[in-house]
Amino acid sequence: MIKSITLQNLLPFVFRGMEASDTIRQSQVWLMPNLSFDRGCRICIQAESGGGKSSLLSFIYGNRNDYEGEILFDRDNSRHFDVKKWCQLRTRHIALLPQEMRMFPELTVMQNLQLKNKLTHHKTRDELMQLLDRLGIADKANQRVGLLSIGQQQRVAIVRAICQPFDFIMLDEPVSHLDRNNNLIVSRIIDEEATSQGAGIITTSVGNPLLLENARFIAL
């Protein structure tokens, strides 16, 4: 179990030399000496486009290491993790929904979901269908993802993101193409899943945030 993720003096390489700028000085994330996200948290990180939201989640997930500072999982420095450790973390402890979704357009909705779910065995097919039904896309289960609208694809990607156990789930602009009603449905699904696992939620937004109750907003 991962109880906390802590950022210590984190700064992307691309922002080197900008330490005295308003962008960095006013940030509640960059160069903070000890910013912790605890298991069970509800966090929404807000910034303008290009502010580093996607980079931040990639740093935490271990996809990128072009940053100064440290990222600690509990007390362990993520810079020292090997491939086996990262695979374990990404399968059992940290879930990620990237902004670009990264689905396979030639596969059906259910095939995309099962690619992940067959690795984790976290959901039954009936549970997946129930989630798709709540999101209004159960009739798309056997349709190729590439034929769906961006908003429909986003809902499929959200279901895929929760097809695993996790201590933290990170979602990069997960409702950018959804209206308020679908945003509320997605928010309830994610909150229910996180609550059932005692997990934390870290999400990003440029102005259309995931409508979580009691979320803490942090300016990037």
Coordinates of C-alpha atoms in Angstrom, one line a residue:
M1 CA 0.0 0.0 0.0
I2 CA 1.2 3.5 -0.9
K3 CA 0.0 5.9 1.8
S4 CA 1.5 9.2 0.4
I5 CA 3.2 10.8 -2.6
T6 CA 5.4 13.6 -1.8
L7 CA 7.0 16.2 -4.1
Q8 CA 10.1 17.9 -2.9
N9 CA 11.4 21.0 -4.7
L10 CA 10.1 19.6 -8.0
L11 CA 10.8 21.7 -11.2
P12 CA 10.6 20.5 -14.8
F13 CA 13.9 21.0 -16.7
V14 CA 12.0 23.2 -19.2
F15 CA 11.4 25.8 -16.4
R16 CA 15.1 26.1 -15.5
G17 CA 16.1 29.7 -15.2
M18 CA 12.5 30.8 -14.5
E19 CA 12.6 30.3 -10.8
A20 CA 12.1 34.0 -10.1
S21 CA 9.2 34.4 -12.5
D22 CA 5.6 34.9 -11.4
T23 CA 4.7 31.6 -13.0
I24 CA 7.0 29.7 -10.7
R25 CA 6.7 31.9 -7.6
Q26 CA 2.9 31.7 -7.6
S27 CA 2.8 28.0 -8.2
Q28 CA 1.5 25.8 -5.3
V29 CA 3.4 22.8 -6.8
W30 CA 6.7 23.8 -8.4
L31 CA 9.6 24.2 -5.9
M32 CA 7.4 23.4 -2.9
P33 CA 9.7 21.9 -0.3
N34 CA 7.3 19.2 0.9
L35 CA 4.0 18.9 -1.0
S36 CA 2.2 15.6 0.0
F37 CA -0.8 13.9 -1.5
D38 CA -2.2 11.4 1.0
R39 CA -4.2 8.3 0.3
G40 CA -7.9 9.2 0.3
C41 CA -7.2 12.8 -0.9
R42 CA -9.3 14.6 -3.5
I43 CA -7.1 16.9 -5.5
C44 CA -7.7 19.1 -8.5
I45 CA -4.6 20.7 -10.1
Q46 CA -5.5 23.7 -12.2
A47 CA -3.3 25.6 -14.7
E48 CA -3.3 27.2 -18.1
S49 CA -2.5 25.1 -21.1
G50 CA 1.2 24.5 -21.2
G51 CA 1.6 24.9 -17.4
G52 CA 2.9 21.4 -16.9
K53 CA -0.1 19.5 -15.7
S54 CA 0.5 16.5 -18.0
S55 CA 4.2 16.6 -17.3
L56 CA 3.6 16.5 -13.5
L57 CA 1.5 13.3 -13.8
S58 CA 4.1 11.8 -16.1
F59 CA 6.8 12.5 -13.5
I60 CA 4.8 10.9 -10.8
Y61 CA 3.9 7.9 -13.0
G62 CA 7.5 7.4 -14.0
N63 CA 7.1 8.0 -17.7
R64 CA 9.5 11.0 -17.6
N65 CA 12.4 12.0 -15.4
D66 CA 13.3 15.4 -16.9
Y67 CA 12.8 17.3 -13.6
E68 CA 14.8 18.6 -10.7
G69 CA 13.8 17.6 -7.1
E70 CA 12.4 14.4 -5.8
I71 CA 9.2 12.3 -5.8
L72 CA 8.7 10.0 -2.8
F73 CA 6.3 7.1 -2.5
D74 CA 6.0 7.0 1.2
R75 CA 9.7 7.4 2.0
D76 CA 11.1 5.8 -1.2
N77 CA 12.7 7.9 -3.9
S78 CA 11.1 7.0 -7.2
R79 CA 14.4 7.8 -9.0
H80 CA 15.8 4.6 -7.6
F81 CA 12.9 2.3 -8.8
D82 CA 13.8 -0.3 -11.4
V83 CA 11.4 -1.6 -14.2
K84 CA 10.0 -4.4 -11.9
K85 CA 9.1 -1.9 -9.2
W86 CA 7.4 0.4 -11.7
C87 CA 5.4 -2.4 -13.2
Q88 CA 4.2 -3.4 -9.7
L89 CA 3.3 0.1 -8.9
R90 CA 1.4 0.7 -12.1
T91 CA -0.5 -2.6 -11.8
R92 CA -1.5 -2.5 -8.2
H93 CA -1.0 1.0 -6.7
I94 CA -1.3 3.8 -9.3
A95 CA -3.8 4.2 -12.1
L96 CA -3.4 6.8 -14.8
L97 CA -5.8 8.2 -17.4
P98 CA -3.6 10.3 -19.8
Q99 CA -5.0 13.2 -21.6
E100 CA -4.6 11.6 -25.0
M101 CA -6.3 8.4 -23.7
R102 CA -4.0 6.0 -25.7
M103 CA -6.7 3.5 -26.8
F104 CA -6.7 1.2 -29.8
P105 CA -9.1 2.6 -32.4
E106 CA -9.3 -0.6 -34.4
L107 CA -10.5 -2.6 -31.4
T108 CA -14.0 -2.5 -29.9
V109 CA -14.9 -0.7 -26.7
M110 CA -15.0 -4.0 -24.8
Q111 CA -11.7 -5.2 -26.3
N112 CA -10.0 -2.0 -25.2
L113 CA -11.3 -2.5 -21.7
Q114 CA -10.4 -6.2 -21.5
L115 CA -6.8 -5.6 -22.7
K116 CA -6.3 -4.1 -19.2
N117 CA -8.9 -6.0 -17.2
K118 CA -7.5 -9.4 -18.3
L119 CA -4.2 -8.4 -16.7
T120 CA -5.7 -7.3 -13.4
H121 CA -8.9 -9.4 -13.2
H122 CA -10.4 -6.4 -11.4
K123 CA -13.9 -6.2 -13.0
T124 CA -16.3 -8.8 -14.3
R125 CA -17.8 -8.3 -17.8
D126 CA -21.1 -7.6 -16.2
E127 CA -19.5 -4.9 -14.0
L128 CA -17.9 -3.3 -17.1
M129 CA -21.3 -3.4 -18.9
Q130 CA -23.0 -1.7 -15.9
L131 CA -20.4 1.0 -16.0
L132 CA -20.8 1.6 -19.7
D133 CA -24.6 1.7 -19.1
R134 CA -24.3 4.4 -16.4
L135 CA -22.2 6.4 -18.9
G136 CA -24.8 6.0 -21.6
I137 CA -22.6 4.0 -24.0
A138 CA -23.5 0.3 -23.3
D139 CA -24.8 0.1 -26.9
K140 CA -21.3 0.9 -28.1
A141 CA -19.6 -2.1 -26.3
N142 CA -19.0 -4.0 -29.6
Q143 CA -18.3 -0.9 -31.7
R144 CA -14.8 0.1 -32.8
V145 CA -13.4 2.9 -30.6
G146 CA -12.3 4.8 -33.6
L147 CA -15.9 5.3 -34.7
L148 CA -16.9 6.9 -31.4
S149 CA -17.0 10.7 -30.7
I150 CA -14.2 12.1 -28.5
G151 CA -16.6 12.4 -25.6
Q152 CA -17.6 8.8 -25.9
Q153 CA -14.0 7.7 -26.1
Q154 CA -13.3 9.7 -23.0
R155 CA -15.9 7.8 -21.1
V156 CA -14.5 4.5 -22.3
A157 CA -11.0 5.6 -21.2
I158 CA -12.4 6.4 -17.7
V159 CA -13.8 2.9 -17.3
R160 CA -10.5 1.4 -18.5
A161 CA -8.7 3.5 -15.9
I162 CA -10.6 1.9 -13.0
C163 CA -10.0 -1.6 -14.2
Q164 CA -7.3 -2.2 -11.6
P165 CA -6.7 -1.9 -7.9
F166 CA -5.0 1.4 -6.9
D167 CA -4.0 3.6 -3.9
F168 CA -4.0 6.7 -6.2
I169 CA -5.7 7.4 -9.5
M170 CA -4.5 10.3 -11.6
L171 CA -6.7 11.7 -14.4
D172 CA -5.4 14.3 -16.9
E173 CA -8.3 16.5 -18.0
P174 CA -10.7 13.5 -17.8
V175 CA -13.9 15.5 -18.6
S176 CA -12.6 18.0 -21.1
H177 CA -15.1 16.9 -23.8
L178 CA -18.1 16.1 -21.5
D179 CA -21.1 18.2 -20.5
R180 CA -22.0 18.9 -16.9
N181 CA -24.4 15.9 -16.6
N182 CA -21.8 13.4 -17.9
N183 CA -19.2 15.1 -15.7
L184 CA -21.3 14.4 -12.6
I185 CA -21.8 10.8 -13.6
V186 CA -18.1 10.3 -14.2
S187 CA -17.3 12.0 -10.9
R188 CA -19.6 9.7 -9.0
I189 CA -18.1 6.6 -10.7
I190 CA -14.5 7.6 -9.9
D191 CA -15.3 8.7 -6.4
E192 CA -17.2 5.5 -5.7
E193 CA -14.3 3.4 -7.0
A194 CA -11.7 5.4 -5.1
T195 CA -13.8 5.3 -1.9
S196 CA -14.2 1.5 -2.1
Q197 CA -10.4 1.2 -2.2
G198 CA -9.6 4.0 0.2
A199 CA -7.7 5.6 -2.6
G200 CA -6.7 9.2 -3.5
I201 CA -7.8 11.1 -6.6
I202 CA -5.4 13.5 -8.4
T203 CA -7.0 15.2 -11.4
T204 CA -6.0 18.1 -13.6
S205 CA -8.1 20.8 -15.4
V206 CA -7.7 24.0 -17.5
G207 CA -11.2 25.1 -16.5
N208 CA -13.6 22.2 -16.7
P209 CA -12.7 20.3 -13.5
L210 CA -14.0 16.9 -12.5
L211 CA -16.9 17.7 -10.2
L212 CA -15.7 15.9 -7.1
E213 CA -17.2 16.8 -3.7
N214 CA -14.8 18.4 -1.2
A215 CA -12.0 18.5 -3.7
R216 CA -8.9 20.6 -2.8
F217 CA -7.9 22.9 -5.7
I218 CA -4.2 23.6 -6.2
A219 CA -2.8 26.1 -8.7
L220 CA 0.0 24.9 -10.8

